[in-house]
PDB file of C-alpha atoms and ligand atoms in Angstrom:
ATOM      1  CA  MET A 637     116.367  96.075  33.531  1.00 52.00           C
ATOM      2  CA  ALA A 638     116.546  95.168  37.223  1.00 59.00           C
ATOM      3  CA  ARG A 639     113.284  95.935  39.230  1.00 73.00           C
ATOM      4  CA  ARG A 640     112.723  98.529  41.670  1.00 87.00           C
ATOM      5  CA  LYS A 641     112.465  97.869  45.229  1.00 96.00           C
ATOM      6  CA  LYS A 642     108.905  98.377  46.277  1.00 98.00           C
ATOM      7  CA  ILE A 643     108.970  99.912  49.782  1.00 97.00           C
ATOM      8  CA  TYR A 644     105.385 100.041  50.378  1.00 96.00           C
ATOM      9  CA  GLU A 645     101.811  99.170  48.743  1.00 97.00           C
ATOM     10  CA  GLY A 646      99.003 101.426  50.174  1.00 95.00           C
ATOM     11  CA  LYS A 647      95.190 101.479  48.840  1.00 94.00           C
ATOM     12  CA  ALA A 648      95.762 104.039  45.871  1.00 96.00           C
ATOM     13  CA  LYS A 649      99.703 104.585  45.846  1.00 98.00           C
ATOM     14  CA  ILE A 650     102.756 102.165  45.589  1.00 98.00           C
ATOM     15  CA  LEU A 651     106.339 103.500  46.771  1.00 98.00           C
ATOM     16  CA  TYR A 652     109.585 102.526  45.202  1.00 98.00           C
ATOM     17  CA  GLU A 653     113.214 103.224  46.021  1.00 98.00           C
ATOM     18  CA  GLY A 654     114.087 106.429  44.381  1.00 98.00           C
ATOM     19  CA  PRO A 655     117.306 107.000  42.046  1.00 96.00           C
ATOM     20  CA  GLU A 656     119.117 108.640  44.670  1.00 96.00           C
ATOM     21  CA  PRO A 657     119.497 108.501  48.349  1.00 96.00           C
ATOM     22  CA  GLY A 658     116.528 110.441  50.053  1.00 96.00           C
ATOM     23  CA  THR A 659     114.146 109.950  47.081  1.00 98.00           C
ATOM     24  CA  ILE A 660     110.982 107.944  46.704  1.00 98.00           C
ATOM     25  CA  VAL A 661     109.029 107.151  43.384  1.00 98.00           C
ATOM     26  CA  GLN A 662     105.673 107.516  44.049  1.00 98.00           C
ATOM     27  CA  TYR A 663     103.137 105.365  41.670  1.00 98.00           C
ATOM     28  CA  PHE A 664      99.711 106.355  41.856  1.00 98.00           C
ATOM     29  CA  LYS A 665      97.203 103.215  40.978  1.00 98.00           C
ATOM     30  CA  ASP A 666      93.674 103.241  39.802  1.00 97.00           C
ATOM     31  CA  ASP A 667      92.133 101.528  43.050  1.00 96.00           C
ATOM     32  CA  ALA A 668      89.508 103.643  44.546  1.00 95.00           C
ATOM     33  CA  THR A 669      88.777 102.490  48.142  1.00 94.00           C
ATOM     34  CA  ALA A 670      86.213 103.806  50.511  1.00 93.00           C
ATOM     35  CA  PHE A 671      84.948 103.214  54.169  1.00 91.00           C
ATOM     36  CA  ASN A 672      88.413 101.574  55.439  1.00 87.00           C
ATOM     37  CA  ALA A 673      88.606  99.590  52.049  1.00 89.00           C
ATOM     38  CA  GLU A 674      85.419  98.066  52.566  1.00 93.00           C
ATOM     39  CA  LYS A 675      84.337  99.430  49.234  1.00 96.00           C
ATOM     40  CA  LYS A 676      86.504  98.759  46.290  1.00 95.00           C
ATOM     41  CA  ALA A 677      86.843  99.303  42.555  1.00 96.00           C
ATOM     42  CA  THR A 678      89.644 100.141  39.458  1.00 97.00           C
ATOM     43  CA  ILE A 679      88.748 103.262  38.321  1.00 96.00           C
ATOM     44  CA  ASP A 680      90.540 103.433  34.487  1.00 96.00           C
ATOM     45  CA  GLY A 681      92.367 106.569  34.434  1.00 96.00           C
ATOM     46  CA  LYS A 682      92.130 107.769  38.439  1.00 97.00           C
ATOM     47  CA  GLY A 683      95.775 107.365  39.065  1.00 98.00           C
ATOM     48  CA  VAL A 684      96.864 109.392  35.815  1.00 97.00           C
ATOM     49  CA  LEU A 685      94.773 112.127  37.004  1.00 98.00           C
ATOM     50  CA  ASN A 686      95.514 112.346  40.906  1.00 98.00           C
ATOM     51  CA  ASN A 687      99.173 112.328  39.408  1.00 98.00           C
ATOM     52  CA  ARG A 688      98.745 115.365  37.485  1.00 98.00           C
ATOM     53  CA  LEU A 689      96.305 116.999  40.108  1.00 98.00           C
ATOM     54  CA  SER A 690      98.681 116.193  43.005  1.00 98.00           C
ATOM     55  CA  GLU A 691     102.070 117.404  40.750  1.00 98.00           C
ATOM     56  CA  PHE A 692      99.927 120.773  40.199  1.00 98.00           C
ATOM     57  CA  PHE A 693      98.677 121.201  43.799  1.00 98.00           C
ATOM     58  CA  MET A 694     102.173 120.629  45.438  1.00 98.00           C
ATOM     59  CA  THR A 695     104.180 122.558  42.501  1.00 98.00           C
ATOM     60  CA  GLY A 696     101.841 125.564  43.591  1.00 98.00           C
ATOM     61  CA  LEU A 697     102.355 124.939  47.293  1.00 98.00           C
ATOM     62  CA  ASN A 698     106.195 124.793  46.594  1.00 98.00           C
ATOM     63  CA  GLY A 699     106.083 128.218  44.443  1.00 98.00           C
ATOM     64  CA  ILE A 700     104.614 130.103  47.462  1.00 98.00           C
ATOM     65  CA  GLY A 701     106.879 128.789  50.081  1.00 98.00           C
ATOM     66  CA  VAL A 702     105.144 126.017  51.421  1.00 98.00           C
ATOM     67  CA  PRO A 703     107.220 122.692  51.533  1.00 98.00           C
ATOM     68  CA  THR A 704     106.034 119.838  49.996  1.00 98.00           C
ATOM     69  CA  HIS A 705     108.136 116.433  49.408  1.00 98.00           C
ATOM     70  CA  PHE A 706     107.206 116.959  45.750  1.00 98.00           C
ATOM     71  CA  LEU A 707     110.545 117.069  43.320  1.00 98.00           C
ATOM     72  CA  LYS A 708     109.224 116.152  39.584  1.00 98.00           C
ATOM     73  CA  ARG A 709     106.757 114.023  37.921  1.00 98.00           C
ATOM     74  CA  LEU A 710     108.533 111.066  35.874  1.00 98.00           C
ATOM     75  CA  ASN A 711     105.530 109.785  33.743  1.00 97.00           C
ATOM     76  CA  MET A 712     102.002 109.476  33.417  1.00 97.00           C
ATOM     77  CA  ARG A 713     101.575 107.602  36.793  1.00 98.00           C
ATOM     78  CA  GLU A 714     104.893 108.324  38.772  1.00 98.00           C
ATOM     79  CA  GLN A 715     106.301 111.175  40.514  1.00 98.00           C
ATOM     80  CA  LEU A 716     109.740 111.700  42.299  1.00 98.00           C
ATOM     81  CA  VAL A 717     109.496 112.725  45.929  1.00 98.00           C
ATOM     82  CA  ARG A 718     111.752 113.301  49.122  1.00 98.00           C
ATOM     83  CA  ALA A 719     111.933 110.540  51.270  1.00 98.00           C
ATOM     84  CA  VAL A 720     110.290 111.489  54.404  1.00 98.00           C
ATOM     85  CA  GLU A 721     109.325 110.133  57.929  1.00 97.00           C
ATOM     86  CA  ILE A 722     105.441 110.185  57.776  1.00 98.00           C
ATOM     87  CA  ILE A 723     103.936 111.442  61.281  1.00 98.00           C
ATOM     88  CA  PRO A 724     101.294 108.903  61.687  1.00 98.00           C
ATOM     89  CA  LEU A 725      98.459 111.520  61.881  1.00 98.00           C
ATOM     90  CA  GLU A 726      96.037 112.635  58.971  1.00 98.00           C
ATOM     91  CA  VAL A 727      95.461 116.262  59.271  1.00 98.00           C
ATOM     92  CA  VAL A 728      92.018 117.171  58.261  1.00 99.00           C
ATOM     93  CA  VAL A 729      91.017 120.859  57.463  1.00 99.00           C
ATOM     94  CA  ARG A 730      87.119 121.774  57.083  1.00 99.00           C
ATOM     95  CA  ASN A 731      85.613 124.767  55.862  1.00 98.00           C
ATOM     96  CA  VAL A 732      82.008 123.820  55.574  1.00 98.00           C
ATOM     97  CA  ALA A 733      80.547 120.563  57.518  1.00 98.00           C
ATOM     98  CA  ALA A 734      80.328 117.475  55.581  1.00 98.00           C
ATOM     99  CA  GLY A 735      81.133 113.674  56.060  1.00 98.00           C
ATOM    100  CA  SER A 736      82.257 112.698  59.361  1.00 98.00           C
ATOM    101  CA  ILE A 737      82.017 115.889  61.316  1.00 98.00           C
ATOM    102  CA  SER A 738      78.245 116.093  60.335  1.00 98.00           C
ATOM    103  CA  LYS A 739      77.699 112.576  61.625  1.00 98.00           C
ATOM    104  CA  ARG A 740      79.487 113.104  64.676  1.00 98.00           C
ATOM    105  CA  LEU A 741      78.272 116.636  65.601  1.00 98.00           C
ATOM    106  CA  GLY A 742      74.912 116.689  63.878  1.00 98.00           C
ATOM    107  CA  ILE A 743      75.874 119.579  61.817  1.00 98.00           C
ATOM    108  CA  ALA A 744      73.956 119.738  58.521  1.00 98.00           C
ATOM    109  CA  GLU A 745      75.912 118.929  55.423  1.00 98.00           C
ATOM    110  CA  GLY A 746      77.051 122.355  53.575  1.00 98.00           C
ATOM    111  CA  THR A 747      76.792 124.209  56.515  1.00 98.00           C
ATOM    112  CA  PRO A 748      79.297 126.987  56.579  1.00 98.00           C
ATOM    113  CA  LEU A 749      81.881 126.725  59.534  1.00 98.00           C
ATOM    114  CA  PRO A 750      82.588 129.704  61.753  1.00 98.00           C
ATOM    115  CA  ARG A 751      86.205 129.528  60.764  1.00 98.00           C
ATOM    116  CA  PRO A 752      88.482 126.676  59.343  1.00 98.00           C
ATOM    117  CA  ILE A 753      88.528 123.330  61.940  1.00 98.00           C
ATOM    118  CA  VAL A 754      91.745 121.554  61.842  1.00 98.00           C
ATOM    119  CA  GLU A 755      91.287 118.005  63.023  1.00 98.00           C
ATOM    120  CA  PHE A 756      93.829 115.137  63.662  1.00 98.00           C
ATOM    121  CA  TYR A 757      93.192 111.456  63.069  1.00 98.00           C
ATOM    122  CA  TYR A 758      95.482 108.823  64.048  1.00 98.00           C
ATOM    123  CA  LYS A 759      96.414 106.562  61.138  1.00 98.00           C
ATOM    124  CA  ASP A 760      95.609 103.181  61.878  1.00 97.00           C
ATOM    125  CA  ASP A 761      93.672 101.047  59.653  1.00 94.00           C
ATOM    126  CA  ASP A 762      92.759  98.455  62.057  1.00 95.00           C
ATOM    127  CA  LEU A 763      90.943 101.237  64.317  1.00 97.00           C
ATOM    128  CA  GLY A 764      89.458 103.222  61.356  1.00 95.00           C
ATOM    129  CA  ASP A 765      91.751 106.020  61.553  1.00 97.00           C
ATOM    130  CA  PRO A 766      89.940 107.436  64.946  1.00 98.00           C
ATOM    131  CA  ILE A 767      89.990 111.053  65.723  1.00 98.00           C
ATOM    132  CA  VAL A 768      92.405 112.032  68.269  1.00 98.00           C
ATOM    133  CA  SER A 769      93.088 115.128  70.703  1.00 98.00           C
ATOM    134  CA  GLU A 770      96.339 117.110  71.055  1.00 98.00           C
ATOM    135  CA  GLU A 771      96.600 115.420  74.401  1.00 98.00           C
ATOM    136  CA  HIS A 772      96.582 112.155  72.854  1.00 98.00           C
ATOM    137  CA  ILE A 773      98.991 112.836  70.509  1.00 98.00           C
ATOM    138  CA  ILE A 774     101.539 114.294  73.024  1.00 98.00           C
ATOM    139  CA  ALA A 775     100.929 111.915  75.308  1.00 98.00           C
ATOM    140  CA  PHE A 776     101.294 109.162  73.044  1.00 98.00           C
ATOM    141  CA  GLN A 777     104.666 110.704  71.675  1.00 98.00           C
ATOM    142  CA  TRP A 778     102.977 110.609  68.031  1.00 98.00           C
ATOM    143  CA  ALA A 779     103.986 114.205  67.561  1.00 98.00           C
ATOM    144  CA  THR A 780     105.483 116.947  69.855  1.00 98.00           C
ATOM    145  CA  GLN A 781     103.669 120.341  70.612  1.00 98.00           C
ATOM    146  CA  GLN A 782     105.953 122.249  68.369  1.00 97.00           C
ATOM    147  CA  ASP A 783     105.125 119.747  65.359  1.00 98.00           C
ATOM    148  CA  LEU A 784     101.514 120.198  66.147  1.00 98.00           C
ATOM    149  CA  ASP A 785     101.656 123.982  65.839  1.00 98.00           C
ATOM    150  CA  ASP A 786     103.692 123.470  62.414  1.00 98.00           C
ATOM    151  CA  MET A 787     101.289 120.848  61.422  1.00 98.00           C
ATOM    152  CA  VAL A 788      98.295 123.596  61.997  1.00 98.00           C
ATOM    153  CA  ALA A 789     100.250 126.229  60.593  1.00 98.00           C
ATOM    154  CA  LEU A 790     101.056 124.117  57.536  1.00 98.00           C
ATOM    155  CA  ALA A 791      97.345 123.007  56.957  1.00 98.00           C
ATOM    156  CA  LEU A 792      95.985 126.403  57.266  1.00 98.00           C
ATOM    157  CA  ARG A 793      98.496 127.690  54.360  1.00 98.00           C
ATOM    158  CA  VAL A 794      97.362 124.401  52.165  1.00 98.00           C
ATOM    159  CA  ASN A 795      93.779 125.403  53.257  1.00 98.00           C
ATOM    160  CA  ASP A 796      94.331 129.095  51.977  1.00 98.00           C
ATOM    161  CA  PHE A 797      96.083 127.936  48.791  1.00 98.00           C
ATOM    162  CA  MET A 798      93.636 125.411  48.035  1.00 98.00           C
ATOM    163  CA  SER A 799      90.843 127.284  48.364  1.00 98.00           C
ATOM    164  CA  GLY A 800      91.677 130.085  46.260  1.00 98.00           C
ATOM    165  CA  CYS A 801      92.647 127.854  43.678  1.00 98.00           C
ATOM    166  CA  MET A 802      89.412 126.230  43.659  1.00 98.00           C
ATOM    167  CA  LEU A 803      87.259 129.370  44.098  1.00 98.00           C
ATOM    168  CA  SER A 804      88.937 130.652  40.975  1.00 98.00           C
ATOM    169  CA  VAL A 805      87.446 127.898  39.014  1.00 98.00           C
ATOM    170  CA  GLY A 806      84.063 127.832  40.586  1.00 98.00           C
ATOM    171  CA  ILE A 807      84.859 124.972  42.971  1.00 98.00           C
ATOM    172  CA  LYS A 808      83.980 125.175  46.806  1.00 98.00           C
ATOM    173  CA  LEU A 809      86.747 123.899  48.892  1.00 98.00           C
ATOM    174  CA  VAL A 810      84.625 122.113  51.628  1.00 98.00           C
ATOM    175  CA  ASP A 811      87.334 120.003  53.696  1.00 98.00           C
ATOM    176  CA  PHE A 812      90.243 117.865  52.819  1.00 98.00           C
ATOM    177  CA  LYS A 813      93.150 115.807  54.287  1.00 98.00           C
ATOM    178  CA  ILE A 814      96.872 116.382  54.434  1.00 98.00           C
ATOM    179  CA  GLU A 815      99.742 113.793  55.528  1.00 98.00           C
ATOM    180  CA  VAL A 816     103.039 115.688  57.162  1.00 98.00           C
ATOM    181  CA  GLY A 817     106.424 114.203  56.842  1.00 98.00           C
ATOM    182  CA  ARG A 818     109.751 114.829  58.681  1.00 98.00           C
ATOM    183  CA  ILE A 819     112.817 115.775  56.950  1.00 97.00           C
ATOM    184  CA  PHE A 820     116.234 116.158  58.815  1.00 95.00           C
ATOM    185  CA  GLU A 821     118.808 118.797  57.594  1.00 90.00           C
ATOM    186  CA  GLY A 822     121.791 118.606  59.916  1.00 90.00           C
ATOM    187  CA  ASP A 823     120.668 118.530  63.522  1.00 90.00           C
ATOM    188  CA  TYR A 824     117.410 120.162  62.209  1.00 92.00           C
ATOM    189  CA  GLN A 825     114.117 118.609  61.167  1.00 95.00           C
ATOM    190  CA  ARG A 826     111.434 120.064  59.320  1.00 96.00           C
ATOM    191  CA  LEU A 827     107.951 119.331  58.705  1.00 98.00           C
ATOM    192  CA  ILE A 828     106.712 119.205  54.743  1.00 98.00           C
ATOM    193  CA  VAL A 829     103.563 118.286  53.133  1.00 98.00           C
ATOM    194  CA  ALA A 830     103.784 114.685  52.026  1.00 98.00           C
ATOM    195  CA  ASP A 831     101.587 112.095  50.514  1.00 98.00           C
ATOM    196  CA  GLU A 832      99.093 113.322  47.748  1.00 98.00           C
ATOM    197  CA  ILE A 833      96.760 116.257  47.474  1.00 98.00           C
ATOM    198  CA  SER A 834      93.879 115.142  44.982  1.00 98.00           C
ATOM    199  CA  PRO A 835      90.284 114.706  44.624  1.00 98.00           C
ATOM    200  CA  ASP A 836      90.396 111.431  46.392  1.00 97.00           C
ATOM    201  CA  SER A 837      91.730 113.390  49.810  1.00 97.00           C
ATOM    202  CA  CYS A 838      89.535 116.574  49.484  1.00 98.00           C
ATOM    203  CA  ARG A 839      85.601 116.939  48.801  1.00 98.00           C
ATOM    204  CA  LEU A 840      84.897 119.753  46.262  1.00 98.00           C
ATOM    205  CA  TRP A 841      81.577 121.061  45.235  1.00 98.00           C
ATOM    206  CA  ASP A 842      80.275 123.101  42.425  1.00 98.00           C
ATOM    207  CA  ILE A 843      79.891 126.457  43.784  1.00 98.00           C
ATOM    208  CA  GLU A 844      76.928 127.345  41.501  1.00 98.00           C
ATOM    209  CA  THR A 845      75.332 123.715  41.459  1.00 98.00           C
ATOM    210  CA  GLY A 846      76.548 121.851  44.491  1.00 98.00           C
ATOM    211  CA  GLN A 847      77.554 118.776  42.424  1.00 98.00           C
ATOM    212  CA  LYS A 848      80.348 116.506  44.012  1.00 98.00           C
ATOM    213  CA  LEU A 849      83.684 116.557  42.320  1.00 98.00           C
ATOM    214  CA  ASP A 850      85.353 114.440  44.564  1.00 96.00           C
ATOM    215  CA  LYS A 851      85.747 110.679  45.951  1.00 96.00           C
ATOM    216  CA  ASP A 852      82.271 111.260  47.465  1.00 96.00           C
ATOM    217  CA  VAL A 853      80.967 110.426  43.848  1.00 97.00           C
ATOM    218  CA  PHE A 854      82.486 107.006  44.274  1.00 96.00           C
ATOM    219  CA  ARG A 855      82.079 106.580  48.034  1.00 95.00           C
ATOM    220  CA  ARG A 856      77.987 107.695  47.495  1.00 95.00           C
ATOM    221  CA  ASP A 857      77.569 106.109  44.102  1.00 95.00           C
ATOM    222  CA  LEU A 858      76.556 109.334  42.756  1.00 97.00           C
ATOM    223  CA  GLY A 859      78.115 108.666  39.008  1.00 95.00           C
ATOM    224  CA  ASN A 860      81.562 108.271  37.277  1.00 96.00           C
ATOM    225  CA  LEU A 861      84.612 109.273  39.286  1.00 96.00           C
ATOM    226  CA  ALA A 862      87.036 109.490  36.295  1.00 97.00           C
ATOM    227  CA  ASP A 863      84.635 112.031  35.079  1.00 97.00           C
ATOM    228  CA  ALA A 864      84.439 114.398  38.169  1.00 97.00           C
ATOM    229  CA  TYR A 865      87.918 114.281  38.298  1.00 98.00           C
ATOM    230  CA  THR A 866      88.504 115.050  34.576  1.00 97.00           C
ATOM    231  CA  GLU A 867      86.225 118.167  35.464  1.00 97.00           C
ATOM    232  CA  VAL A 868      88.447 119.418  38.378  1.00 98.00           C
ATOM    233  CA  ALA A 869      91.575 118.894  36.049  1.00 98.00           C
ATOM    234  CA  GLN A 870      89.923 120.898  33.030  1.00 97.00           C
ATOM    235  CA  ARG A 871      89.070 123.507  34.890  1.00 98.00           C
ATOM    236  CA  LEU A 872      92.465 124.422  36.498  1.00 98.00           C
ATOM    237  CA  GLY A 873      93.960 124.090  33.066  1.00 96.00           C
ATOM    238  CA  VAL A 874      95.669 120.494  34.094  1.00 96.00           C
ATOM    239  CA  LEU A 875      93.895 118.971  31.303  1.00 87.00           C
ATOM    240  CA  PRO A 876      92.836 120.363  27.661  1.00 81.00           C
ATOM    241  CA  LYS A 877      88.809 121.484  27.798  1.00 82.00           C
ATOM    242  CA  ASN A 878      88.499 119.015  25.047  1.00 75.00           C
ATOM    243  CA  ALA A 879      90.164 116.097  26.542  1.00 68.00           C
ATOM    244  CA  THR A 880      87.459 112.890  26.283  1.00 59.00           C
ATOM    245  CA  PRO A 881      86.776 111.096  29.580  1.00 52.00           C
ATOM    246  CA  MET A 882      88.813 109.233  30.740  1.00 50.00           C
ATOM    247  CA  THR A 883      90.531 105.910  30.022  1.00 50.00           C
ATOM    248  CA  LYS A 884      93.742 107.352  28.376  1.00 52.00           C
ATOM    249  CA  PRO A 885      93.689 111.341  29.375  1.00 53.00           C
ATOM    250  CA  THR A 886      95.581 113.723  27.114  1.00 53.00           C
ATOM    251  CA  LEU A 887      98.177 115.575  29.365  1.00 57.00           C
ATOM    252  CA  ILE A 888      99.228 119.292  28.629  1.00 56.00           C
ATOM    253  CA  ASN A 889     102.985 119.274  29.333  1.00 49.00           C
TER     254      ASN A 889
HETATM  255  P1  LIG B2329      85.678 112.901  56.899  1.00 68.42           P
HETATM  256  O1  LIG B2329      86.385 112.887  58.217  1.00 68.42           O
HETATM  257  O2  LIG B2329      84.475 114.100  56.716  1.00 68.42           O
HETATM  258  O3  LIG B2329      85.731 111.408  56.266  1.00 68.42           O
HETATM  259  O4  LIG B2329      86.849 113.451  55.609  1.00 68.42           O
HETATM  260  C1  LIG B2329      87.473 114.643  55.720  1.00 68.42           C
HETATM  261  C2  LIG B2329      88.229 114.833  54.640  1.00 68.42           C
HETATM  262  O5  LIG B2329      89.503 114.251  54.794  1.00 68.42           O
HETATM  263  C3  LIG B2329      87.607 114.524  53.422  1.00 68.42           C
HETATM  264  O6  LIG B2329      87.735 115.481  52.140  1.00 68.42           O
HETATM  265  C4  LIG B2329      88.205 113.196  53.147  1.00 68.42           C
HETATM  266  O7  LIG B2329      88.276 112.784  51.721  1.00 68.42           O
HETATM  267  C5  LIG B2329      89.634 113.536  53.306  1.00 68.42           C
HETATM  268  N1  LIG B2329      90.389 112.166  54.072  1.00 68.42           N
HETATM  269  C6  LIG B2329      89.916 111.589  55.478  1.00 68.42           C
HETATM  270  N2  LIG B2329      90.282 110.372  55.820  1.00 68.42           N
HETATM  271  C7  LIG B2329      91.020 110.105  54.638  1.00 68.42           C
HETATM  272  C8  LIG B2329      91.841 108.833  53.908  1.00 68.42           C
HETATM  273  O8  LIG B2329      91.923 108.163  54.842  1.00 68.42           O
HETATM  274  N3  LIG B2329      92.145 108.746  52.839  1.00 68.42           N
HETATM  275  C9  LIG B2329      92.128 109.740  51.730  1.00 68.42           C
HETATM  276  N4  LIG B2329      92.245 109.834  50.643  1.00 68.42           N
HETATM  277  N5  LIG B2329      91.118 110.851  52.495  1.00 68.42           N
HETATM  278  C10 LIG B2329      90.690 110.836  53.488  1.00 68.42           C
END
């Protein structure tokens, strides 16, 4: 069988040409990186968990009318998604201070924020994804004012959905990052949620204990990352409760 054409390989995923025009196969790797790839490891089962968790969140979002690129899961590590033109910005929503905002503004980690705060970072590994203002984004034509308004609206709807999902299983959604892509329908363009939504791109804290259940476990050497992601998947009902962590997870179909 002919190999599929690889379009792009990133730190955690590989994109292949999809079976039909306008589709892409997104493959989730077990590789974990942090601090702009200064710290690297392979974590057995991470790709399988993120494939399944991203499917869970994106399906839920599609179901409430928040458009995403997700079409269907193909197998343990791959999902079929719509091809989009990625806007070169990371959109971060924060509910509680942690990570870079705590460092930058001297706000203690865990301080609730007065309202969800949306930030934009310019996607550029060489620059370490710097935070940028709307002024920069419009002046350098990374996106238009309309795109920005649409991105903020999308990000806040994702925040509402994800916060509710997590709250229902005893987890606080501290913050998360999404990426947004353009799709073209005739003369019109629409913005949709792209990339992935998984514990790699969120901060998730247990409401009772404060235990971290996200990529900070890897960033800060707090334990086994796959165990943390398995815990999230089990609470959400994506994995059966008795699934053993973790090299080969049992998935509920
Ligand atoms: P911070 O700016 O505090 O480092 O990150 C804020 C949130 O966005 C965290 O949930 C973090 O996981 C996510 N995030 C920021 N940049 C990236 C990135 O380049 N990749 C991933 N996977 N998540 C990111």
